[in-house]
Amino acid sequence: MSTDVERSCTAGTLVFVASCTPKNAQDGVDYDLARVIEVQDSKIKVELTPEEDPDHVSFMNQNEINGNESEVNNNNNNEKNEHEIKEYSPDKVFLRNPKEVETNDDLTTLSYMHEPAILFNLKLRYL
């Protein structure tokens, strides 16, 4: 049985991933920006992207994936950068909203209304 995230994720989909589990109720969960590489066997393989520039990754050469790191082309300046590759269960992956609505003041316009999307919206708007 597949989840909504598994059905909606394809290579290149921008997502949030839960990077840690809180030790107690007062600790929050950290979320990282990522791009889906592939979905298979109830696992979603993602490439973590730099938070300051989530669109930095514009092309991934699948032949260059080595273990937990990969080299990625950057179309802007043709440099190669290493990004971390990780696998997550679908319950740790949250779909990102389209760019057009990510910074809207009205949160009801968000396509996906979950904690990481709301926190990211507030971060983009106020920080």
Coordinates of C-alpha atoms in Angstrom, one line a residue:
M1 CA 0.0 0.0 0.0
S2 CA 1.5 3.3 -1.0
T3 CA 1.0 6.7 0.7
D4 CA 0.1 10.0 -0.8
V5 CA 3.8 11.0 -0.6
E6 CA 4.9 7.9 -2.4
R7 CA 2.3 8.4 -5.2
S8 CA 3.1 12.1 -5.6
C9 CA 6.9 11.9 -5.5
T10 CA 8.8 11.6 -8.7
A11 CA 12.5 12.3 -9.5
G12 CA 13.0 16.0 -9.0
T13 CA 10.2 16.7 -6.6
L14 CA 11.1 19.2 -3.9
V15 CA 10.3 18.0 -0.4
F16 CA 11.0 18.5 3.3
V17 CA 12.5 15.7 5.3
A18 CA 12.4 15.2 9.1
S19 CA 16.1 15.2 10.0
C20 CA 15.7 14.1 13.6
T21 CA 13.2 12.9 16.1
P22 CA 12.7 15.0 19.2
K23 CA 13.9 13.5 22.5
N24 CA 11.1 15.0 24.4
A25 CA 7.9 17.0 23.8
Q26 CA 9.7 20.3 24.2
D27 CA 12.2 19.6 21.4
G28 CA 11.2 20.4 17.9
V29 CA 11.8 18.3 14.8
D30 CA 14.3 19.8 12.3
Y31 CA 13.3 19.7 8.6
D32 CA 15.7 19.8 5.7
L33 CA 15.0 20.8 2.1
A34 CA 15.6 18.0 -0.3
R35 CA 15.0 16.9 -3.9
V36 CA 13.7 13.4 -4.6
I37 CA 16.0 11.1 -6.6
E38 CA 13.9 7.9 -6.6
V39 CA 11.1 6.1 -4.9
Q40 CA 11.3 2.3 -4.4
D41 CA 10.4 -0.4 -1.9
S42 CA 8.7 2.0 0.6
K43 CA 11.8 4.1 0.8
I44 CA 12.3 7.6 -0.7
K45 CA 15.9 8.5 -1.7
V46 CA 16.5 12.2 -1.6
E47 CA 19.4 14.6 -2.1
L48 CA 19.7 17.2 0.6
T49 CA 19.9 20.7 -0.9
P50 CA 21.5 23.8 0.6
E51 CA 18.9 25.6 2.7
E52 CA 20.1 29.1 1.5
D53 CA 19.5 28.1 -2.1
P54 CA 17.0 25.3 -2.5
D55 CA 17.1 25.6 -6.3
H56 CA 20.8 25.1 -6.5
V57 CA 20.5 21.6 -7.7
S58 CA 19.5 21.7 -11.3
F59 CA 20.8 18.5 -12.8
M60 CA 21.9 15.2 -11.2
N61 CA 24.1 12.8 -13.1
Q62 CA 22.9 9.4 -11.8
N63 CA 26.2 7.7 -12.8
E64 CA 28.1 9.8 -10.2
I65 CA 26.2 8.6 -7.1
N66 CA 28.7 7.1 -4.8
G67 CA 27.5 5.8 -1.4
N68 CA 26.1 8.7 0.6
E69 CA 27.5 11.5 -1.6
S70 CA 27.0 12.6 -5.1
E71 CA 28.4 15.2 -7.4
V72 CA 25.9 17.5 -8.9
N73 CA 26.2 19.9 -11.8
N74 CA 25.3 23.6 -11.2
N75 CA 24.2 25.1 -14.4
N76 CA 25.0 28.6 -13.2
N77 CA 28.7 28.3 -12.9
N78 CA 29.5 24.7 -14.0
E79 CA 31.1 23.8 -10.7
K80 CA 30.6 20.4 -9.1
N81 CA 29.4 20.3 -5.5
E82 CA 28.9 17.3 -3.2
H83 CA 25.4 16.8 -1.7
E84 CA 24.4 14.2 0.8
I85 CA 22.1 11.4 -0.4
K86 CA 19.8 9.7 2.2
E87 CA 16.9 7.3 2.3
Y88 CA 13.8 8.1 4.3
S89 CA 10.5 6.3 5.0
P90 CA 7.5 8.0 3.5
D91 CA 6.3 9.2 7.0
K92 CA 9.4 11.4 7.2
V93 CA 8.9 13.1 3.8
F94 CA 6.6 16.1 3.3
L95 CA 5.8 17.6 -0.1
R96 CA 6.7 21.2 -0.7
N97 CA 4.2 23.8 -2.0
P98 CA 4.6 25.4 -5.4
K99 CA 6.8 28.5 -5.3
E100 CA 3.9 30.7 -6.3
V101 CA 2.2 30.1 -2.9
E102 CA 5.2 29.5 -0.6
T103 CA 5.3 33.1 0.6
N104 CA 1.6 33.9 0.6
D105 CA 0.3 35.7 3.7
D106 CA -2.9 33.6 3.5
L107 CA -1.9 30.1 4.7
T108 CA -5.1 28.6 3.4
T109 CA -3.7 29.0 -0.1
L110 CA -1.0 26.4 0.6
S111 CA -1.5 23.2 -1.3
Y112 CA 0.1 21.2 1.5
M113 CA -0.7 22.2 5.0
H114 CA 1.7 20.5 7.4
E115 CA 4.2 21.7 10.0
P116 CA 7.3 22.0 7.7
A117 CA 5.3 23.9 5.0
I118 CA 3.9 26.4 7.5
L119 CA 7.3 26.9 9.2
F120 CA 9.0 27.4 5.9
N121 CA 6.4 29.9 4.8
L122 CA 6.9 31.9 8.0
K123 CA 10.7 31.7 7.6
L124 CA 10.5 33.0 4.0
R125 CA 8.1 35.8 5.0
Y126 CA 9.7 37.0 8.3
L127 CA 13.4 36.1 8.4

